[in-house]
Short mmCIF file of C-alpha atoms and ligand atoms in Angstrom, two decimals:
data_model
loop_
_atom_site.label_atom_id
_atom_site.label_comp_id
_atom_site.label_asym_id
_atom_site.label_seq_id
_atom_site.Cartn_x
_atom_site.Cartn_y
_atom_site.Cartn_z
CA MET A 362 -12.44 -23.90 -14.36
CA THR A 363 -10.25 -27.33 -14.29
CA THR A 364 -7.75 -27.90 -17.16
CA ASP A 365 -9.85 -30.80 -18.39
CA GLU A 366 -12.77 -28.53 -18.71
CA ALA A 367 -10.71 -25.99 -20.31
CA LYS A 368 -9.42 -28.47 -23.12
CA GLU A 369 -13.21 -29.91 -23.61
CA ILE A 370 -14.22 -26.10 -24.25
CA ILE A 371 -11.48 -25.57 -26.78
CA ARG A 372 -12.34 -28.60 -28.37
CA GLN A 373 -15.84 -27.87 -28.81
CA LYS A 374 -15.05 -24.21 -29.98
CA LYS A 375 -12.71 -25.53 -32.40
CA THR A 376 -15.42 -27.78 -34.02
CA THR A 377 -17.96 -24.68 -34.04
CA PHE A 378 -15.78 -22.20 -35.55
CA GLY A 379 -14.30 -24.69 -37.82
CA LYS A 380 -11.93 -22.93 -40.74
CA ARG A 381 -13.17 -19.50 -39.25
CA LEU A 382 -10.60 -20.03 -36.50
CA VAL A 383 -6.77 -20.52 -36.45
CA ILE A 384 -4.76 -20.84 -33.33
CA LEU A 385 -1.16 -19.77 -33.76
CA GLY A 386 1.60 -20.66 -31.12
CA HIS A 387 5.26 -19.77 -30.71
CA HIS A 388 7.84 -22.62 -29.95
CA TYR A 389 8.17 -21.26 -26.23
CA GLN A 390 4.42 -22.38 -25.44
CA SER A 391 3.77 -25.04 -22.79
CA ASP A 392 2.86 -28.63 -24.24
CA LYS A 393 -0.77 -28.03 -23.08
CA VAL A 394 -1.12 -25.11 -25.27
CA VAL A 395 0.77 -26.39 -28.24
CA GLU A 396 -1.73 -29.50 -28.32
CA PHE A 397 -4.51 -26.81 -29.48
CA CYS A 398 -2.30 -24.86 -31.90
CA ASP A 399 -3.01 -25.09 -35.67
CA TYR A 400 0.31 -23.79 -36.36
CA ILE A 401 3.80 -23.55 -34.21
CA GLY A 402 6.58 -21.66 -35.20
CA ASP A 403 9.31 -18.88 -34.90
CA SER A 404 8.81 -15.22 -34.91
CA LEU A 405 9.37 -15.12 -38.69
CA GLU A 406 7.26 -18.05 -39.60
CA LEU A 407 4.51 -16.89 -37.58
CA ALA A 408 4.39 -13.68 -39.18
CA ARG A 409 4.57 -15.22 -42.64
CA LYS A 410 1.66 -17.47 -41.50
CA ALA A 411 -0.53 -14.61 -40.31
CA SER A 412 0.06 -12.84 -43.45
CA ALA A 413 -1.02 -15.90 -45.64
CA ILE A 414 -3.99 -17.11 -43.81
CA ALA A 415 -6.83 -17.06 -46.27
CA ASP A 416 -9.94 -18.40 -44.72
CA ALA A 417 -10.07 -17.37 -41.06
CA GLU A 418 -11.88 -14.68 -39.49
CA VAL A 419 -10.30 -15.05 -36.10
CA ILE A 420 -6.80 -15.54 -35.09
CA VAL A 421 -5.86 -16.63 -31.35
CA PHE A 422 -2.25 -15.99 -30.74
CA CYS A 423 -0.60 -17.91 -28.24
CA GLY A 424 2.76 -16.13 -27.80
CA VAL A 425 3.65 -12.61 -26.44
CA TYR A 426 2.10 -8.98 -27.36
CA PHE A 427 4.46 -7.85 -30.04
CA MET A 428 4.05 -11.23 -31.91
CA ALA A 429 0.01 -10.74 -31.60
CA GLU A 430 0.61 -7.25 -32.83
CA THR A 431 2.41 -8.10 -35.78
CA ALA A 432 -0.22 -10.80 -36.82
CA SER A 433 -2.82 -7.91 -36.46
CA ILE A 434 -0.92 -5.62 -38.87
CA LEU A 435 -0.13 -8.46 -41.38
CA ALA A 436 -3.72 -9.89 -41.18
CA SER A 437 -5.56 -6.78 -40.82
CA ASP A 438 -8.80 -8.14 -42.19
CA LYS A 439 -8.99 -10.83 -39.17
CA ALA A 440 -9.64 -10.21 -35.91
CA VAL A 441 -6.59 -11.13 -33.44
CA TYR A 442 -6.94 -12.11 -29.96
CA ILE A 443 -4.35 -12.83 -27.27
CA PRO A 444 -5.45 -14.86 -24.42
CA ASP A 445 -3.71 -12.58 -21.78
CA ALA A 446 -2.85 -9.01 -22.73
CA LYS A 447 -0.12 -8.94 -19.93
CA ALA A 448 2.09 -11.36 -21.96
CA GLY A 449 4.49 -8.74 -22.78
CA CYS A 450 8.28 -8.87 -23.56
CA PRO A 451 10.55 -6.84 -21.62
CA LEU A 452 13.23 -6.70 -24.51
CA ALA A 453 10.46 -5.16 -26.69
CA ASP A 454 10.02 -2.20 -24.09
CA MET A 455 13.71 -1.34 -24.15
CA ALA A 456 13.60 1.15 -26.96
CA GLU A 457 11.58 4.00 -25.94
CA PRO A 458 10.32 5.97 -29.07
CA LYS A 459 11.31 9.33 -27.64
CA ASP A 460 14.93 8.22 -26.88
CA VAL A 461 15.03 6.58 -30.17
CA GLU A 462 14.11 9.99 -32.03
CA ASN A 463 16.76 11.79 -29.90
CA ALA A 464 19.40 9.27 -30.92
CA TRP A 465 18.21 9.44 -34.66
CA GLY A 466 18.34 13.06 -34.56
CA ILE A 467 21.89 13.30 -33.42
CA ILE A 468 23.09 10.29 -35.52
CA THR A 469 21.77 11.61 -38.70
CA ASP A 470 23.21 15.08 -38.12
CA ILE A 471 26.55 13.11 -38.56
CA THR A 472 25.31 10.87 -41.35
CA ARG A 473 22.42 10.23 -43.60
CA SER A 474 23.58 7.11 -44.85
CA ILE A 475 22.05 4.89 -42.23
CA THR A 476 19.26 2.34 -42.07
CA PRO A 477 17.10 1.83 -38.87
CA ILE A 478 16.54 -2.02 -38.43
CA THR A 479 14.22 -3.05 -35.45
CA TYR A 480 13.96 -6.48 -34.04
CA VAL A 481 10.56 -7.83 -34.35
CA ASN A 482 10.75 -8.15 -30.46
CA SER A 483 9.92 -4.37 -30.30
CA SER A 484 6.89 -1.94 -29.81
CA VAL A 485 4.72 -1.25 -32.75
CA GLU A 486 5.90 2.48 -32.65
CA MET A 487 9.46 1.18 -33.12
CA LYS A 488 8.20 -0.74 -36.34
CA ALA A 489 6.41 2.49 -37.39
CA PHE A 490 9.68 4.43 -36.84
CA CYS A 491 11.72 2.23 -39.19
CA GLY A 492 8.75 2.15 -41.63
CA ARG A 493 8.90 6.12 -41.85
CA ASN A 494 12.69 6.18 -42.22
CA SER A 495 13.05 3.73 -44.92
CA GLY A 496 14.08 0.98 -42.48
CA VAL A 497 12.96 -2.69 -41.80
CA VAL A 498 12.17 -5.10 -39.14
CA CYS A 499 14.25 -8.58 -38.78
CA THR A 500 13.72 -11.66 -36.79
CA SER A 501 16.40 -13.97 -35.19
CA GLY A 502 15.92 -16.13 -38.27
CA ASN A 503 16.78 -13.53 -40.82
CA ALA A 504 18.78 -10.76 -39.12
CA ALA A 505 21.80 -11.45 -41.56
CA ARG A 506 20.05 -11.40 -44.81
CA VAL A 507 18.31 -8.15 -43.52
CA PHE A 508 21.68 -6.60 -42.80
CA GLU A 509 23.07 -7.60 -46.10
CA TRP A 510 19.95 -5.66 -47.82
CA ALA A 511 20.64 -2.57 -45.59
CA PHE A 512 24.34 -2.36 -46.44
CA LYS A 513 23.41 -2.61 -50.21
CA ARG A 514 21.56 0.87 -49.68
CA THR A 515 23.46 2.65 -46.77
CA ASP A 516 26.94 2.65 -45.13
CA LYS A 517 25.55 2.02 -41.49
CA ILE A 518 22.81 0.36 -39.48
CA ILE A 519 21.20 1.23 -36.34
CA PHE A 520 19.86 -1.88 -34.74
CA PHE A 521 17.18 -1.87 -32.09
CA PRO A 522 16.55 -2.99 -29.30
CA ASP A 523 18.64 -6.41 -28.67
CA LYS A 524 22.50 -5.58 -28.53
CA ASN A 525 23.20 -9.24 -28.54
CA LEU A 526 21.53 -10.30 -31.68
CA GLY A 527 22.79 -7.09 -33.23
CA ARG A 528 26.55 -7.87 -32.38
CA ASN A 529 26.16 -11.66 -33.02
CA THR A 530 24.58 -10.97 -36.46
CA ALA A 531 27.53 -8.37 -37.21
CA VAL A 532 30.22 -10.45 -35.97
CA SER A 533 28.92 -13.45 -38.29
CA MET A 534 29.23 -11.14 -41.01
CA GLY A 535 32.92 -10.27 -40.32
CA ILE A 536 32.36 -6.84 -39.20
CA PRO A 537 35.26 -6.05 -37.01
CA GLU A 538 34.53 -5.32 -33.28
CA ASP A 539 36.10 -1.72 -33.65
CA MET A 540 33.39 -0.99 -36.15
CA ILE A 541 30.37 -1.89 -33.82
CA ALA A 542 29.15 0.76 -31.41
CA GLN A 543 26.75 0.75 -28.83
CA TRP A 544 24.48 3.69 -28.02
CA ASP A 545 23.32 3.74 -24.33
CA PRO A 546 19.98 5.93 -24.08
CA SER A 547 20.63 6.56 -20.38
CA ARG A 548 23.88 8.50 -21.42
CA LYS A 549 24.27 12.14 -22.95
CA GLY A 550 24.84 11.57 -26.87
CA GLY A 551 24.34 7.66 -26.04
CA GLY A 552 27.93 7.72 -24.68
CA LEU A 553 29.33 8.04 -28.29
CA ASP A 554 31.29 10.85 -29.64
CA GLU A 555 31.14 11.99 -33.27
CA GLU A 556 34.15 10.06 -34.13
CA ALA A 557 32.84 6.92 -33.05
CA ILE A 558 29.47 7.20 -34.86
CA ALA A 559 31.26 8.06 -37.94
CA LYS A 560 33.51 4.99 -37.58
CA ALA A 561 30.80 2.64 -36.74
CA LYS A 562 29.04 0.32 -39.39
CA VAL A 563 26.76 -0.87 -36.94
CA ILE A 564 25.20 0.99 -33.96
CA LEU A 565 23.63 -1.22 -31.36
CA TRP A 566 21.01 -0.15 -28.75
CA ASN A 567 21.51 -1.10 -25.14
CA GLY A 568 18.67 -3.58 -24.92
CA TRP A 569 18.44 -7.68 -24.03
CA CYS A 570 16.25 -10.37 -23.49
CA PRO A 571 16.40 -11.04 -19.65
CA VAL A 572 15.98 -14.82 -20.37
CA HIS A 573 18.81 -15.20 -22.45
CA TRP A 574 21.29 -12.70 -21.09
CA PRO A 575 23.22 -12.91 -18.80
CA GLY A 576 21.62 -16.08 -18.05
CA LEU A 577 23.23 -18.23 -20.71
CA ASP A 578 26.97 -17.61 -19.73
CA PRO A 579 30.00 -18.58 -21.55
CA SER A 580 31.01 -20.91 -18.61
CA ASP A 581 27.92 -22.97 -19.14
CA VAL A 582 29.20 -23.91 -22.64
CA GLY A 583 32.39 -25.16 -20.90
CA MET A 584 30.83 -27.07 -18.33
CA VAL A 585 28.43 -28.95 -20.74
CA ARG A 586 31.54 -29.86 -23.07
CA LYS A 587 33.66 -31.01 -20.00
CA LYS A 588 30.81 -33.08 -18.65
CA TYR A 589 29.76 -34.54 -21.92
CA PRO A 590 32.76 -34.90 -24.29
CA GLY A 591 31.72 -34.45 -27.75
CA ILE A 592 28.51 -32.66 -27.24
CA LYS A 593 27.21 -30.13 -29.66
CA VAL A 594 26.00 -26.66 -28.48
CA ILE A 595 23.24 -24.48 -30.24
CA VAL A 596 22.15 -21.24 -28.61
CA HIS A 597 19.76 -18.54 -29.36
CA PRO A 598 21.37 -15.28 -30.74
CA GLU A 599 19.76 -13.30 -27.91
CA ALA A 600 22.42 -14.85 -25.80
CA ASP A 601 25.82 -13.36 -25.09
CA PRO A 602 28.29 -13.12 -28.05
CA LYS A 603 30.91 -15.04 -25.93
CA THR A 604 28.40 -17.99 -25.32
CA VAL A 605 27.60 -17.75 -29.18
CA GLU A 606 31.42 -17.82 -30.04
CA LEU A 607 32.00 -21.11 -27.82
CA SER A 608 28.89 -22.63 -29.19
CA ASP A 609 28.80 -24.88 -32.41
CA ALA A 610 25.80 -22.94 -33.81
CA LYS A 611 23.37 -20.12 -33.24
CA GLY A 612 19.75 -19.89 -34.62
CA SER A 613 16.27 -18.79 -34.26
CA THR A 614 13.86 -21.29 -32.68
CA ALA A 615 13.03 -23.00 -35.84
CA GLN A 616 16.52 -22.78 -36.84
CA ILE A 617 17.61 -24.64 -33.70
CA LEU A 618 14.73 -27.37 -34.63
CA ASN A 619 16.25 -27.78 -37.94
CA TYR A 620 19.72 -28.09 -36.51
CA VAL A 621 18.55 -30.81 -34.18
CA ARG A 622 17.00 -32.56 -36.98
CA SER A 623 20.12 -32.73 -38.72
CA LEU A 624 22.18 -34.38 -36.35
CA PRO A 625 23.16 -38.07 -36.80
CA LYS A 626 21.38 -40.72 -34.22
CA GLY A 627 23.44 -40.90 -31.03
CA THR A 628 24.69 -37.38 -30.99
CA GLY A 629 24.21 -35.39 -27.70
CA VAL A 630 23.28 -31.76 -28.13
CA ALA A 631 22.84 -28.89 -25.49
CA ILE A 632 20.11 -26.39 -26.34
CA GLY A 633 20.41 -22.57 -24.97
CA THR A 634 16.96 -21.30 -25.21
CA GLU A 635 13.69 -21.30 -23.36
CA PHE A 636 13.05 -24.59 -21.40
CA ASN A 637 9.61 -25.35 -22.65
CA MET A 638 10.94 -25.70 -26.23
CA VAL A 639 13.90 -27.53 -25.08
CA ASP A 640 12.03 -30.03 -23.18
CA ARG A 641 9.65 -30.71 -25.93
CA VAL A 642 12.55 -31.28 -28.45
CA ARG A 643 14.10 -33.71 -25.84
CA ALA A 644 10.90 -35.57 -25.69
CA ASP A 645 10.21 -35.57 -29.57
CA PHE A 646 13.86 -36.80 -30.25
CA SER A 647 14.27 -38.95 -27.34
CA ARG A 648 14.57 -42.18 -29.51
CA ALA A 649 17.50 -40.75 -31.51
CA LEU A 650 19.23 -38.01 -29.62
CA ASN A 651 20.27 -37.13 -26.17
CA VAL A 652 18.91 -33.37 -25.80
CA ILE A 653 19.57 -31.48 -22.70
CA PRO A 654 19.07 -27.70 -21.78
CA LEU A 655 22.41 -25.71 -21.77
CA LYS A 656 20.84 -24.22 -18.73
CA LYS A 657 17.18 -24.14 -17.58
CA VAL A 658 15.86 -20.76 -18.61
CA PHE A 659 12.25 -19.69 -18.54
CA CYS A 660 10.03 -16.88 -20.09
CA ASP A 661 7.36 -15.95 -17.61
CA ASP A 662 5.57 -13.80 -20.32
CA MET A 663 5.13 -16.59 -22.69
CA ALA A 664 3.95 -18.78 -19.57
CA ARG A 665 1.03 -16.27 -19.07
CA ILE A 666 -0.66 -18.10 -22.07
CA THR A 667 -2.64 -20.93 -20.21
CA VAL A 668 -5.60 -23.45 -21.86
CA GLU A 669 -7.81 -21.90 -19.28
CA LYS A 670 -7.08 -18.45 -20.88
CA ILE A 671 -7.81 -19.68 -24.36
CA ALA A 672 -10.87 -21.31 -23.38
CA LEU A 673 -12.11 -17.92 -21.89
CA THR A 674 -11.11 -16.13 -24.91
CA LEU A 675 -12.96 -18.65 -27.28
CA SER A 676 -16.19 -18.67 -24.91
CA ASP A 677 -16.70 -14.98 -25.31
CA LEU A 678 -14.73 -13.07 -27.88
CA ASP A 679 -16.61 -9.76 -27.01
CA LYS A 680 -15.11 -9.79 -23.50
CA ALA A 681 -11.67 -11.29 -24.76
CA HIS A 682 -8.67 -9.16 -25.44
CA ARG A 683 -8.61 -8.00 -29.10
CA VAL A 684 -5.22 -6.71 -30.50
CA LYS A 685 -5.57 -3.26 -32.43
CA VAL A 686 -3.13 -0.96 -33.43
CA PRO A 687 -4.14 2.55 -34.47
CA ASP A 688 -4.24 2.99 -38.12
CA LYS A 689 -1.45 5.31 -38.60
CA ILE A 690 1.06 3.38 -36.56
CA ALA A 691 -0.23 0.09 -38.45
CA THR A 692 0.39 1.58 -41.77
CA ASP A 693 3.90 2.74 -41.00
CA ALA A 694 4.75 -0.49 -39.29
CA LYS A 695 3.43 -2.51 -42.19
CA ILE A 696 5.94 -0.91 -44.65
CA ALA A 697 8.72 -2.18 -42.20
CA LEU A 698 7.22 -5.53 -41.86
CA GLU A 699 6.42 -6.13 -45.68
CA ALA A 700 9.95 -5.09 -46.29
CA MET A 701 11.21 -7.90 -44.16
CA LEU A 702 9.09 -10.47 -45.75
CA GLU A 703 9.93 -9.31 -49.16
CA ILE A 704 13.77 -9.97 -48.36
CA SER A 705 13.39 -13.35 -46.74
P1 13P B 1318 12.31 -16.83 -32.57
O1 13P B 1318 12.03 -15.84 -33.59
O2 13P B 1318 13.78 -17.31 -32.75
O3 13P B 1318 11.31 -17.92 -32.06
O4 13P B 1318 12.37 -15.88 -31.10
C1 13P B 1318 11.43 -15.41 -30.32
C2 13P B 1318 11.67 -14.93 -29.17
O5 13P B 1318 11.34 -14.18 -28.41
C3 13P B 1318 13.21 -15.39 -28.48
O6 13P B 1318 13.48 -15.02 -27.20
FE1 SF4 B 1319 10.98 -11.31 -24.97
FE2 SF4 B 1319 13.28 -12.96 -23.92
FE3 SF4 B 1319 10.64 -13.84 -23.65
FE4 SF4 B 1319 11.57 -13.68 -25.93
S1 SF4 B 1319 12.35 -14.97 -24.27
S2 SF4 B 1319 9.40 -13.11 -25.53
S3 SF4 B 1319 12.78 -11.84 -26.17
S4 SF4 B 1319 11.48 -11.97 -22.71
#
């Protein structure tokens, strides 16, 4: 199938399905895919949208698997499809439920005043774990609000799986470095002794997004500032804390877009996140701003979604990949997801 044929099929299917079909897409999707999305957003906006869609029966999710899973849990009366089931997220796989249960057992023997929070970029089992243990999900767009909510309930937080988002959020809330500990699941007792666990306000899991870390290096910020004096720099909070510290701002993909919109005409801005999004922002704002990538970084998993695969999905839903989460896991995960939506 050629790209033009695929586009024609999608157009026809969208007409046939009408309001029964909604195509959701993440900001990291290619322009070709974005052209057919009814709604584009960051993880938080897409979760909200999925939970609020009224008419549709079918959702085609153009993003990575955990996002489609989240949509299927929040829109459980709809059939959610992903055009490529192999579009995973390496970060989401970095917290293994058995390692997490082990850590939880050790830590809760020391203190019960702790809230488990999982980044939405995690497995559905992790979300269910948080649901079962009075915890919550967060995204990069609401992490600080969710942390604040947790600190009103308990003294400590354990945050899975992205150490960088966790540290960047904790630091931005003024939590001192010596009260942030990191649990390394490959080491006995996570590599932490009882004193370190007792002292910590935030315990981070040792996971990371390979697109944002260590790729977006602090030296990249220095280099763009030297080359383009006066340039603004904004990065995604999955980047290294030092990179974030040297930047002017950090934010989710939607927050990055809002930041760019707020800049006065003629400003230069370097964006540290996935290139598909940066390049689209560059094109969309080309008359007003000079937008450059802090560095060109790509998410190969997001790129698995293509117009050809969307066309195949819509052509035969029986053969397409429908995202289904077992009922028990979905029920527990939904508790943690809905807690998040209520907070922010
Ligand atoms: P956002 O929620 O900021 O869109 O981020 C999702 C993601 O996967 C970033 O790598
Ligand atoms: Fe996962 Fe990173 Fe890709 Fe986002 S950019 S989907 S966190 S691998």
